[in-house]
CSV table of C-alpha atoms and ligand atoms in Angstrom, one decimal:
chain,number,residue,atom,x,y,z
A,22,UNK,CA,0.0,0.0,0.0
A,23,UNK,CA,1.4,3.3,-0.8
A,24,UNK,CA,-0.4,5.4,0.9
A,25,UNK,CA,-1.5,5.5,4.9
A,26,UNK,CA,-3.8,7.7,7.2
A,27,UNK,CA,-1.9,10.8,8.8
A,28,UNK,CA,-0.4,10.4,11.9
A,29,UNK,CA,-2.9,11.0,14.7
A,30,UNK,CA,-6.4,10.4,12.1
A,31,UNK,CA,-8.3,7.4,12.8
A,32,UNK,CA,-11.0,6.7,9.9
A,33,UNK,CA,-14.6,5.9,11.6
A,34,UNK,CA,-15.1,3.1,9.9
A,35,UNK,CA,-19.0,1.4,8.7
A,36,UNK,CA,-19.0,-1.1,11.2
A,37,UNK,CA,-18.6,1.5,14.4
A,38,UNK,CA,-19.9,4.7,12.5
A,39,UNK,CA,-23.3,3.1,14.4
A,40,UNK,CA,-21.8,4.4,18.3
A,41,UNK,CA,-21.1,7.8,16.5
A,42,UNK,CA,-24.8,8.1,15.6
A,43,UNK,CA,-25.8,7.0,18.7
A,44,UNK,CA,-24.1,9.6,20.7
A,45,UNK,CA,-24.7,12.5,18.1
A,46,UNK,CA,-28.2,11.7,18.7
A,47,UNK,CA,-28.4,11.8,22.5
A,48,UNK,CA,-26.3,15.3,22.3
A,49,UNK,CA,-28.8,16.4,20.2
A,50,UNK,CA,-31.6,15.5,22.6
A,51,UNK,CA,-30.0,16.6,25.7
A,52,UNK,CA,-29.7,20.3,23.1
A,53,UNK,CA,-33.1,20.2,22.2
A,54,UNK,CA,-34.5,19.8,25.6
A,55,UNK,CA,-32.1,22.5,27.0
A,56,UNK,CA,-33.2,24.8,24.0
A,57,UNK,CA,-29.5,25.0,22.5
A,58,UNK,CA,-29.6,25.4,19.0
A,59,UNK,CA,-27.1,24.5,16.6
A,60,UNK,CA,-24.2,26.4,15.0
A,61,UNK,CA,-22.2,25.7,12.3
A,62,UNK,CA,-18.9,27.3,11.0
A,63,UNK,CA,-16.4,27.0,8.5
A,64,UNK,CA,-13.5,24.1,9.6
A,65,UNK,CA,-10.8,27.5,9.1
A,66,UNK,CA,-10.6,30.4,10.0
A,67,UNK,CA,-7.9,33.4,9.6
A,68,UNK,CA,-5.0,33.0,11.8
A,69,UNK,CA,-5.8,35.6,13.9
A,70,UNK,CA,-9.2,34.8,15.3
A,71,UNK,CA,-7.4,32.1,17.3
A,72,UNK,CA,-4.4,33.5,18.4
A,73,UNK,CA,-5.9,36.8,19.2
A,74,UNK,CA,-8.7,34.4,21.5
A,75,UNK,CA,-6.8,31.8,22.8
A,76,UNK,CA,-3.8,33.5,23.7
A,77,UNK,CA,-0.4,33.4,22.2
A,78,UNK,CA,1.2,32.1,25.2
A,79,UNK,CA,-0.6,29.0,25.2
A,80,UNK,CA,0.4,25.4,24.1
A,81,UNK,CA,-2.8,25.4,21.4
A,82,UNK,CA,-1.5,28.2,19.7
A,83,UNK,CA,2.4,28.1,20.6
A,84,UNK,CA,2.8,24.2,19.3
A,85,UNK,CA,-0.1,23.2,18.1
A,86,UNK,CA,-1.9,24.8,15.8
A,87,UNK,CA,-2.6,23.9,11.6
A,88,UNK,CA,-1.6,27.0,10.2
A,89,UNK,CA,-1.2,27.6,6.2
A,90,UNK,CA,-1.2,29.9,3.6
A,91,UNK,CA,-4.0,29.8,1.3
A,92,UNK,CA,-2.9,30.7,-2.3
A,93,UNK,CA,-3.6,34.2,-2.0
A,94,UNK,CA,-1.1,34.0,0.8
A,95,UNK,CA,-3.7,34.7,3.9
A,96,UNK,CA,-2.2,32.8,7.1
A,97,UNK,CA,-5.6,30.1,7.9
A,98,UNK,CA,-5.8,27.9,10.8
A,99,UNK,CA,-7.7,24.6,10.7
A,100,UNK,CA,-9.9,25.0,13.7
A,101,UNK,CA,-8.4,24.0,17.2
A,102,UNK,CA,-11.6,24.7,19.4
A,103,UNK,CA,-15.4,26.0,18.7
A,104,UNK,CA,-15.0,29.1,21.1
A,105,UNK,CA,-13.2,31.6,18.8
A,106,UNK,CA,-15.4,30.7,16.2
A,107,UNK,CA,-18.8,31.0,17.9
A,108,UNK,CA,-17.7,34.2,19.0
A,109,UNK,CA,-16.6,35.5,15.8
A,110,UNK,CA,-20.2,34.5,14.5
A,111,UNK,CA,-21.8,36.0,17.2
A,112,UNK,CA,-20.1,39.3,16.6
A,113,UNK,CA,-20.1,39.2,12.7
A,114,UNK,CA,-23.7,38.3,12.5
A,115,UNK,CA,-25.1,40.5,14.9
A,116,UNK,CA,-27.0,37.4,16.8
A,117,UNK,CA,-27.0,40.2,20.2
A,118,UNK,CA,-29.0,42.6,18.7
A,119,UNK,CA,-31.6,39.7,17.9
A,120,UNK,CA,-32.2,38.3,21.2
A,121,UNK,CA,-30.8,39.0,24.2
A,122,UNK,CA,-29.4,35.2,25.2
A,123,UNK,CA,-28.1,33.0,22.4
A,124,UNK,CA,-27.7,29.6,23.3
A,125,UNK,CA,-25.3,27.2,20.8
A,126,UNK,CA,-24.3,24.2,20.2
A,127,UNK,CA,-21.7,22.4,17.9
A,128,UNK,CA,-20.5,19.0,17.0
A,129,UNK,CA,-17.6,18.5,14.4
A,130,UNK,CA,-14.0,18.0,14.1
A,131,UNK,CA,-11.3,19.8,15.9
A,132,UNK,CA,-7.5,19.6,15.0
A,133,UNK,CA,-4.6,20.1,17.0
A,134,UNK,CA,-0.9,18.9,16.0
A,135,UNK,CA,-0.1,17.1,19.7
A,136,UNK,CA,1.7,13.8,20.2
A,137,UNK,CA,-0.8,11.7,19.5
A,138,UNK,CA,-1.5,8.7,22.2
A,139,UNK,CA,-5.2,7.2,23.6
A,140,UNK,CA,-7.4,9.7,23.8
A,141,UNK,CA,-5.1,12.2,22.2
A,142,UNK,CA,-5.4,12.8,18.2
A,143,UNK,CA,-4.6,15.3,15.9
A,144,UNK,CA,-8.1,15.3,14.3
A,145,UNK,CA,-10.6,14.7,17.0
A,146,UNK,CA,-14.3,15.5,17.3
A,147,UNK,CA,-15.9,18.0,20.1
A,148,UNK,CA,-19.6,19.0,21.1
A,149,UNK,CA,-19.8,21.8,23.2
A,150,UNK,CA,-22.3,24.8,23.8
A,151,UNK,CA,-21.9,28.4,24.4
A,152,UNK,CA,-24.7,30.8,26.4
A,153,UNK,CA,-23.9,34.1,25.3
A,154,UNK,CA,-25.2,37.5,27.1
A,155,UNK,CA,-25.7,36.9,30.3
A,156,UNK,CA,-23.2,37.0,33.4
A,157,UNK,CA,-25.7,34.7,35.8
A,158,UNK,CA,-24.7,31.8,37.5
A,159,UNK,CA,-27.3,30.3,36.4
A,160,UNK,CA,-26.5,30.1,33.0
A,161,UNK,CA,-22.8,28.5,34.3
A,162,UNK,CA,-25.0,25.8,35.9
A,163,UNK,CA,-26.9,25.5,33.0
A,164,UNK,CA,-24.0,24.4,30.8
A,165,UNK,CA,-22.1,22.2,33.3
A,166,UNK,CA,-25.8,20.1,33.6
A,167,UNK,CA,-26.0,20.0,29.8
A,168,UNK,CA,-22.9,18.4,30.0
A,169,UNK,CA,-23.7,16.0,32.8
A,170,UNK,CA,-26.8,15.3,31.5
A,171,UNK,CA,-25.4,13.9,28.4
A,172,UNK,CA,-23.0,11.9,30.5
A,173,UNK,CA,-25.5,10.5,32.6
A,174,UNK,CA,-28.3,9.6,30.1
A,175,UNK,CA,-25.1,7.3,28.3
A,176,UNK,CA,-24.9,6.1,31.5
A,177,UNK,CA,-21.3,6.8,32.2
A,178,UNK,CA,-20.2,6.4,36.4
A,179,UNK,CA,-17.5,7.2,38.1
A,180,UNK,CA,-17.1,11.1,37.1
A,181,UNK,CA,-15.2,13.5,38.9
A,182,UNK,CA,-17.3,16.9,38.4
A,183,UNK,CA,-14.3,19.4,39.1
A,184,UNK,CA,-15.2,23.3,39.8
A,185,UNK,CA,-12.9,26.4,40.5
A,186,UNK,CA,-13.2,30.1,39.8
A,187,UNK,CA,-10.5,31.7,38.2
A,188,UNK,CA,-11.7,35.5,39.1
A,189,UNK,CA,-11.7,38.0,36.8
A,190,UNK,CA,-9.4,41.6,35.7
A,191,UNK,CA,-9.7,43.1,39.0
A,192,UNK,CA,-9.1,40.0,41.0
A,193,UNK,CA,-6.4,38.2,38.6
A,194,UNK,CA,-3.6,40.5,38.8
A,195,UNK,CA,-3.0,40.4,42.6
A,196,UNK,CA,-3.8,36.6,42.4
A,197,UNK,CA,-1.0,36.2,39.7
A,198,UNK,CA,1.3,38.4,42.0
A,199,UNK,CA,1.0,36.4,44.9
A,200,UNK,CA,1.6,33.3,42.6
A,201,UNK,CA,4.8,34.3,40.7
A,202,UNK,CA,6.7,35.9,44.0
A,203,UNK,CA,5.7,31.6,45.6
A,204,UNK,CA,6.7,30.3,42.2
A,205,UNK,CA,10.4,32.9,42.1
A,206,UNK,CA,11.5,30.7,45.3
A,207,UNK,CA,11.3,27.6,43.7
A,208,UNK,CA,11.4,28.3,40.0
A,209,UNK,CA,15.2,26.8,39.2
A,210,UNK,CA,13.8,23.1,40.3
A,211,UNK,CA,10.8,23.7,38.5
A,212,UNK,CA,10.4,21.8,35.1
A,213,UNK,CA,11.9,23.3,31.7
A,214,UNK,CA,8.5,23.9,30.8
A,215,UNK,CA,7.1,25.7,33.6
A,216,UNK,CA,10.1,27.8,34.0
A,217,UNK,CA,8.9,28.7,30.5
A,218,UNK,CA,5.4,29.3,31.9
A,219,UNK,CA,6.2,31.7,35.0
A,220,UNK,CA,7.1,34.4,32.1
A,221,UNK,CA,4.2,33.3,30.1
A,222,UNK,CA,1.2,32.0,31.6
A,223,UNK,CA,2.0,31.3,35.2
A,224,UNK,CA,-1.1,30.0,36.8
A,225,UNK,CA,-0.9,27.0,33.9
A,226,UNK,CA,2.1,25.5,36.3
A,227,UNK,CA,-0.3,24.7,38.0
A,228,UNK,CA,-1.7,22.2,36.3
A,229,UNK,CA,1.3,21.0,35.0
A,230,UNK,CA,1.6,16.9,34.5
A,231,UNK,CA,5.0,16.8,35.9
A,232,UNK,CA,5.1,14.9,39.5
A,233,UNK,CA,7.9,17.4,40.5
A,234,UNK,CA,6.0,20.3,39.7
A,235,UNK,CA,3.0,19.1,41.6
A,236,UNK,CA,5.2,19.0,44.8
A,237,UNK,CA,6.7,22.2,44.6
A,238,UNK,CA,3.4,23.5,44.2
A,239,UNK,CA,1.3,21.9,47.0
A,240,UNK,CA,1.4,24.9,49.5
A,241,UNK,CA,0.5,27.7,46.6
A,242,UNK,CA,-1.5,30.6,47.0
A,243,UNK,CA,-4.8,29.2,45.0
A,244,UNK,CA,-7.3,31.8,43.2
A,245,UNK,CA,-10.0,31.1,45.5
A,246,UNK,CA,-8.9,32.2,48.0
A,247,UNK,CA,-8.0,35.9,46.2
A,248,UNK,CA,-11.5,36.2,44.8
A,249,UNK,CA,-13.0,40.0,44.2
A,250,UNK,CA,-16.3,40.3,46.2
A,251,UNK,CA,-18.1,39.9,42.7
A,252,UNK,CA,-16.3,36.6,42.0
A,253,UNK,CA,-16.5,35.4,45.4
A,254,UNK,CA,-20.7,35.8,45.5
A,255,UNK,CA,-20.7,34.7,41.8
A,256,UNK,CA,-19.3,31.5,43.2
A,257,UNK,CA,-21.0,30.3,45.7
A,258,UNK,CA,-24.8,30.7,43.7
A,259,UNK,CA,-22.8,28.3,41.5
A,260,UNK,CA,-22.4,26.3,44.1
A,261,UNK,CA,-25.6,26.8,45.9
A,262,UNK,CA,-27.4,26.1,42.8
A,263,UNK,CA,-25.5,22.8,41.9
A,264,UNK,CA,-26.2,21.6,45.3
A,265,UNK,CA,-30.1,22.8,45.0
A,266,UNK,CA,-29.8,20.7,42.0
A,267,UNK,CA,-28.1,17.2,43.4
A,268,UNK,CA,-25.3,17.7,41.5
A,269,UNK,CA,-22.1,16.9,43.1
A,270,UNK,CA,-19.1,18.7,42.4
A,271,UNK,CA,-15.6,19.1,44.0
A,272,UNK,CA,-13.9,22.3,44.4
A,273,UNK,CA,-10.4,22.5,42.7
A,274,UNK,CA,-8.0,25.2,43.7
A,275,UNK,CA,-5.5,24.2,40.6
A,276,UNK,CA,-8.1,23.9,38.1
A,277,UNK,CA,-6.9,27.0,35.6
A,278,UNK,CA,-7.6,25.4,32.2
A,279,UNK,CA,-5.6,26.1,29.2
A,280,UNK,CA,-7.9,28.6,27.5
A,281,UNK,CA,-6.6,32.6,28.7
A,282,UNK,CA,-10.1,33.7,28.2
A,283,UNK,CA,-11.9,32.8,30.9
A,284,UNK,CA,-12.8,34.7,33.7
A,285,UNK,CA,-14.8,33.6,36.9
A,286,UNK,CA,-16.2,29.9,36.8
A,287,UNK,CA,-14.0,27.0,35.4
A,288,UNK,CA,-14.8,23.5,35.2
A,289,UNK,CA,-13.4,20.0,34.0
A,290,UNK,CA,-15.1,16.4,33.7
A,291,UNK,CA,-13.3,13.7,34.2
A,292,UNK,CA,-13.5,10.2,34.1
A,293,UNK,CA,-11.6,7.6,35.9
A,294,UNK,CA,-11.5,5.3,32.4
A,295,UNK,CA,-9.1,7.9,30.7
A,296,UNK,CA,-6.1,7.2,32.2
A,297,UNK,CA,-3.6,10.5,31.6
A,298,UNK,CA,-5.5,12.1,29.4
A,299,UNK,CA,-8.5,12.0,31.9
A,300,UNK,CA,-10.7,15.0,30.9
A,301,UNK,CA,-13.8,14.3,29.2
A,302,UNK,CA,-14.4,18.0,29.0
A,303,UNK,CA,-14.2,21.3,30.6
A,304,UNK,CA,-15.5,24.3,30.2
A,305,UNK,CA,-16.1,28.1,32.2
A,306,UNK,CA,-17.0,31.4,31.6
A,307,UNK,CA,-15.5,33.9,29.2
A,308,UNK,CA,-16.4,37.4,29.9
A,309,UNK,CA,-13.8,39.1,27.8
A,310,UNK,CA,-14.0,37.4,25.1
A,311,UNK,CA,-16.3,39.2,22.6
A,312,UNK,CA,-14.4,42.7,23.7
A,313,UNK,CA,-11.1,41.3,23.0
A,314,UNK,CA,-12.4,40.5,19.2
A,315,UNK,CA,-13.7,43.6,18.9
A,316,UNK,CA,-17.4,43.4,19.8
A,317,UNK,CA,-19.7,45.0,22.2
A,318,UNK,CA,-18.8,43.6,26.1
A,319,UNK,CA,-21.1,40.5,26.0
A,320,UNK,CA,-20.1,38.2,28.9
A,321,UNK,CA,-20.3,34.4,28.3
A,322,UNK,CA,-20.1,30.6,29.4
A,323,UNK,CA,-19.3,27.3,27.7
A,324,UNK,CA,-17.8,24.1,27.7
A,325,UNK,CA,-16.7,21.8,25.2
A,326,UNK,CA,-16.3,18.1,25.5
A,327,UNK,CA,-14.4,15.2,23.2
A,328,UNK,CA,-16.3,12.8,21.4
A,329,UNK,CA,-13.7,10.2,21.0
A,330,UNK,CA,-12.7,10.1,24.8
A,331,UNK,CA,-16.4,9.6,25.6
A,332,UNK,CA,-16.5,6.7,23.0
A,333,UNK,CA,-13.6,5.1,25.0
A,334,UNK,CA,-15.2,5.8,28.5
A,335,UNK,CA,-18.3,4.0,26.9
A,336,UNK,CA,-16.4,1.5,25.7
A,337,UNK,CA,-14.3,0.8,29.1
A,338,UNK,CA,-17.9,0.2,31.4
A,339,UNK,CA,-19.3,-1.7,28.7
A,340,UNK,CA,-22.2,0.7,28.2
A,341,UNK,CA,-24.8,0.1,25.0
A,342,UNK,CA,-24.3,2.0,21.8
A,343,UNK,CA,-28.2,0.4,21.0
A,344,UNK,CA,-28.1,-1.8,18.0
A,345,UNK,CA,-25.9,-1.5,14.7
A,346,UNK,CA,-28.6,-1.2,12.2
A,347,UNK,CA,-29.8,-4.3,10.0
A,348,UNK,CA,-31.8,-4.9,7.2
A,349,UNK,CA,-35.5,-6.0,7.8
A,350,UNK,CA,-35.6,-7.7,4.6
A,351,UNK,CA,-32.6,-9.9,2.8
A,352,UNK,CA,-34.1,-10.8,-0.7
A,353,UNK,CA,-31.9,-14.1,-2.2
A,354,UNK,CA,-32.1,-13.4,-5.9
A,355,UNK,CA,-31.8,-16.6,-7.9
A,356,UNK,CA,-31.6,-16.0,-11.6
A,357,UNK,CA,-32.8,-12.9,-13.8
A,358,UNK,CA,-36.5,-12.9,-13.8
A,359,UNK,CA,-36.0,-13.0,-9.9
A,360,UNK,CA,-34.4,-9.7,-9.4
A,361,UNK,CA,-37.1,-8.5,-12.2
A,362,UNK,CA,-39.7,-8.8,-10.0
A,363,UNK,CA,-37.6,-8.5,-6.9
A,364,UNK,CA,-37.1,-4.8,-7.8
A,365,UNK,CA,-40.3,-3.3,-7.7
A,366,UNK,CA,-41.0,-5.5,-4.2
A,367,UNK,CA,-37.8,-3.8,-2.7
A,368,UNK,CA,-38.7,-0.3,-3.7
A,369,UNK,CA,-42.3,-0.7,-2.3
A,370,UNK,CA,-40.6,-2.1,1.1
A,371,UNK,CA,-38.6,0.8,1.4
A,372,UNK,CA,-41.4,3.3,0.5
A,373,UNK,CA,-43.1,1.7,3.5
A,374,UNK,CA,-39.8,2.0,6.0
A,375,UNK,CA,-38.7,-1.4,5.9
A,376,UNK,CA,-34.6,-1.6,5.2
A,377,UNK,CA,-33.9,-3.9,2.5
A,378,UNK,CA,-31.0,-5.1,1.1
A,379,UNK,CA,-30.9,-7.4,-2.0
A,380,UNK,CA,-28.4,-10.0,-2.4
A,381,UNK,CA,-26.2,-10.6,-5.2
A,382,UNK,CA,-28.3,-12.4,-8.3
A,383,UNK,CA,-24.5,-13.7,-9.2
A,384,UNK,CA,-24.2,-15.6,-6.1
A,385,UNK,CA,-25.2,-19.1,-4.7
A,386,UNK,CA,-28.3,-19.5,-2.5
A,387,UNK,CA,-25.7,-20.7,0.2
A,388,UNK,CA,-23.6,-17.5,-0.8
A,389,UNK,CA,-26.6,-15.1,-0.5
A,390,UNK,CA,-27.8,-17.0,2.7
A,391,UNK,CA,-24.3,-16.6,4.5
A,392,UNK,CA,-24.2,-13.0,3.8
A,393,UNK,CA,-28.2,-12.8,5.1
A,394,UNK,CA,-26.8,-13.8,8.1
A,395,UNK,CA,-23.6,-11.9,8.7
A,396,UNK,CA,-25.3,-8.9,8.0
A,397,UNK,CA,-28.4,-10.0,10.8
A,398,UNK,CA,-30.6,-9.9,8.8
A,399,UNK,CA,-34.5,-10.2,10.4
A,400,UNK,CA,-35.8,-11.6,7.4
A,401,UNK,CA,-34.7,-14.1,4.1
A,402,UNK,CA,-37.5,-13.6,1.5
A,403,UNK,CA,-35.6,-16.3,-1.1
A,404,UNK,CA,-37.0,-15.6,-4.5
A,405,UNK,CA,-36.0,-17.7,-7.6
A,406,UNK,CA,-37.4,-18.7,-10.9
A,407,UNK,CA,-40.1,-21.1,-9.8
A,408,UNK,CA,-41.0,-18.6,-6.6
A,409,UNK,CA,-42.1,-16.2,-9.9
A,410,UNK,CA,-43.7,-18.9,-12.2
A,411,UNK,CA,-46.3,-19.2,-9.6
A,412,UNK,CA,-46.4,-15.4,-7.5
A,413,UNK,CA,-44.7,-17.1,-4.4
A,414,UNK,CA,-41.5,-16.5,-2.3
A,415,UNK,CA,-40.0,-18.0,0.9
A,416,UNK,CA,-39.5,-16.1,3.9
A,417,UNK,CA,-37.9,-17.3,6.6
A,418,UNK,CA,-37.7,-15.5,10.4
A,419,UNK,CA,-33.8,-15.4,11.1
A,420,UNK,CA,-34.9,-15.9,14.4
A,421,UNK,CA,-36.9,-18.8,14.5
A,422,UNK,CA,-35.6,-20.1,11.5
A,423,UNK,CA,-38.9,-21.1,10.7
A,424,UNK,CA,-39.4,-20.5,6.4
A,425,UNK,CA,-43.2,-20.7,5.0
A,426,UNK,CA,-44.4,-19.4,1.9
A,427,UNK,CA,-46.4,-16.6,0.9
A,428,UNK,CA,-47.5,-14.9,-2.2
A,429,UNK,CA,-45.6,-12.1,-3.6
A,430,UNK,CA,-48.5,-9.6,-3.7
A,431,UNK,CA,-48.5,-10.4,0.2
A,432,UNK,CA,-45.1,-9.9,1.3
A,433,UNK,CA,-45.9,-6.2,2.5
A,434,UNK,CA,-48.3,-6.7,4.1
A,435,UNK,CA,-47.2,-10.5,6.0
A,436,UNK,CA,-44.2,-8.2,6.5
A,437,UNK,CA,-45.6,-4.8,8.0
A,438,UNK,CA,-47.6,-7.4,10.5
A,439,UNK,CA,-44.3,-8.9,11.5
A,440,UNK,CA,-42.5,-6.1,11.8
A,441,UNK,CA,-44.3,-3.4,11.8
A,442,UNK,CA,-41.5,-0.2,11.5
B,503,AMP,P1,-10.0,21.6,25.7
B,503,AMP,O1,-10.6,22.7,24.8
B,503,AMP,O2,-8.5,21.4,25.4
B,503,AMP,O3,-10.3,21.8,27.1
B,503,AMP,O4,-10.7,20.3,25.2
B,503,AMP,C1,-12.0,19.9,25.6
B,503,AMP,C2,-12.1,18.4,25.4
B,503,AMP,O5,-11.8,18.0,24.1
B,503,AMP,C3,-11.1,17.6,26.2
B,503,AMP,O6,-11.5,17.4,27.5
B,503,AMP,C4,-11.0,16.3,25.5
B,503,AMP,O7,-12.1,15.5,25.8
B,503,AMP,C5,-11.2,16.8,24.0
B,503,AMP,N1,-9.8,16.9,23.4
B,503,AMP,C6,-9.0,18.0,23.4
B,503,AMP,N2,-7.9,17.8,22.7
B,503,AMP,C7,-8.0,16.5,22.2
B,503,AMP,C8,-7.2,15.7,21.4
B,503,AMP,N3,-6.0,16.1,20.9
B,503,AMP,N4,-7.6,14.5,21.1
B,503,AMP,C9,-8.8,14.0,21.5
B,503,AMP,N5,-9.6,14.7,22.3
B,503,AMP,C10,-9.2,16.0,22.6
């Protein structure tokens, strides 16, 4: 073979694309009944949108970005996140000045040049939402139980529902004070990488993944406990609500997230079934966002959650994806004037709902049977010369393997009684 998949893609291939539906489809009930519509933008943007959002300083847009130049030499970035985007077609759009709250959702692929490894690709797939124009804690809640919600309804246990607030412009800056002058004692047996980080993006040593780096940060001032009085109250409704709610959470003093834009509540979901890279998803508010990209102040909250590390998570506690979908109806073809009349049948079957497949005339009864079967089939209808001659075919229940005859001006309607779609 000469050619092979990019490092980091996976294809979804026709035998599993069945647990992708099934997911898709419970996201988009959990949206529906949350009132979250759907948005969907281009899979690039110009450069800027994401470097201006994200921040510069951080690993998405320092290492890991898709960047290009297009032939007319503008700098585009395959998408790394929804956020930027959303926000960009908020703004451009005008969607503020038609209703107060907008409330989206997304599926769709994501790219982001990492190393890949399980759970980590290069092309990977994210739903998420985004509530945009309000600043109440209520709409924080909202998005974290859209997330749960989803989680639940698969039936996923053993969750860790993580929650921190990482304040805001007047709270930040003393915070990040306080953090750097603790960090300055210790910073020359601090990893490469957060040494890096102290001049960059210091609260991200925080969450660093290095064991030595946890250590030397266990007595650290935390955010939470630097809160502005506005944070602080905004907080605890958060918390009052989730607990009004029974949803239990755990407060996380080293939760920062990656993301630079977000302001006040931050969250992460994680499962025990992900082993290192054990988010499901996270998410928080992002106040300055819209500002920053040049719109009117319009304060937000969102998350955004992988698609492939819930597959896995299903996967690992053996949870149902429902069924792969089979034909009703098998039709084995034997012989020309079969398939003549066979035709006609099979488009009236599917006019009524029922999935048919018909086998291949070139094949052996045995042939077409096997294949009937691999491809669980609920029902043979076996139609050959002599079935035509006199208006008959076979069917036989895969089930039962019982067979009996019936004729062919029948079959809908033995069929609709057996199966009735
Ligand atoms: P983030 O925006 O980085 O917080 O990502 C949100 C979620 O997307 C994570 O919790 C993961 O479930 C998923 N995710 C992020 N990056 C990747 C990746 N490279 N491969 C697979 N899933 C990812």
């Amino acid at each position: 073979m000469n050619y092979r998949i990019p490092t980091g893609t996976k294809d979804i291939l026709p035998s599993e694309i069945y647990k992708w539906h099934f997911v898709e489809n419970k996201i988009r009930d959990v949206m529906r009944r949350f009132n979250y519509a759907e948005i969907r933008t281009p899979m690039f943007e110009y450069t800027e949108l994401f470097s201006r959002s994200i921040g510069e300083s951080t690993d998405v847009v320092g290492k890991e970005m898709y960047t290009f130049l297009d032939k007319g030499n503008e700098s585009l970035t395959l998408r790394p996140e929804m956020t930027a985007s959303v926000m960009r077609a908020f703004i451009e759009n005008s969607l503020g000045e038609l209703q107060s709250l907008n409330k989206v959702y997304y599926i769709g692929p994501m790219f982001r040049q990492e190393r890949p490894q399980k759970g980590r690709l290069r092309q990977f797939h994210q739903f998420g939402v985004e509530c945009i124009g309000s600043q109440a804690p209520e709409n924080d809640v909202e998005t974290m139980a859209v997330a749960l919600s989803i989680y639940e309804e698969l039936g996923i246990k053993n969750l860790n529902f993580k929650i921190n607030s990482v304040g805001c412009h007047t709270c930040r800056p003393r915070y990040r004070e306080a953090l750097v002058t603790f960090l300055e004692n210790v910073k020359n047996d601090l990893s490469a990488e957060s040494q890096k980080r102290l001049l960059t993006n210091p609260m991200r040593i925080l969450d660093s993944k290095n064991e030595k780096d946890f250590q030397l940060t266990a007595n650290a001032p935390l955010m939470n406990s630097y809160l502005c009085k506005e944070c602080s109250a905004h907080f605890d409704k958060v918390q009052a609500m989730l607990q009004s709610m029974n949803i239990a959470f755990e407060i996380d003093g080293r939760l920062v997230r990656g993301l630079d834009y977000y302001t006040k509540t931050a969250y992460e979901i994680q499962s025990e079934n992900l082993g290192s890279q054990n988010a499901l998803g996270g998410g928080g508010r992002y106040d300055l966002l819209a500002e920053s990209l040049g719109g009117k102040p319009t304060p937000a909250v969102g998350f955004a959650a992988g698609i492939e590390r819930l597959i896995i998570v299903m996967e690992a506690e053996k949870l149902s994806f429902g069924e792969a979908p089979k034909p009703d109806v098998y039709f084995v073809v034997l012989g020309e004037t079969a398939l003549k009349a066979v035709l006609p049948l099979a488009r009236q079957l599917r006019q009524l709902a029922f999935a048919c497949e018909i086998g291949q005339n070139d094949r052996s009864l045995k042939a077409q049977m096997r294949d009937a079967n691999r491809q669980n089939a609920r029902y043979v209808v076996i139609i050959g010369e002599n079935e035509v001659a006199q208006n008959q075919c076979a069917i036989k229940d895969m089930k039962s393997g019982e067979q009996k005859n019936c004729p062919l001006n029948e079959l809908s309607v033995v069929l609709n009684g057996a199966l009735k779609p």
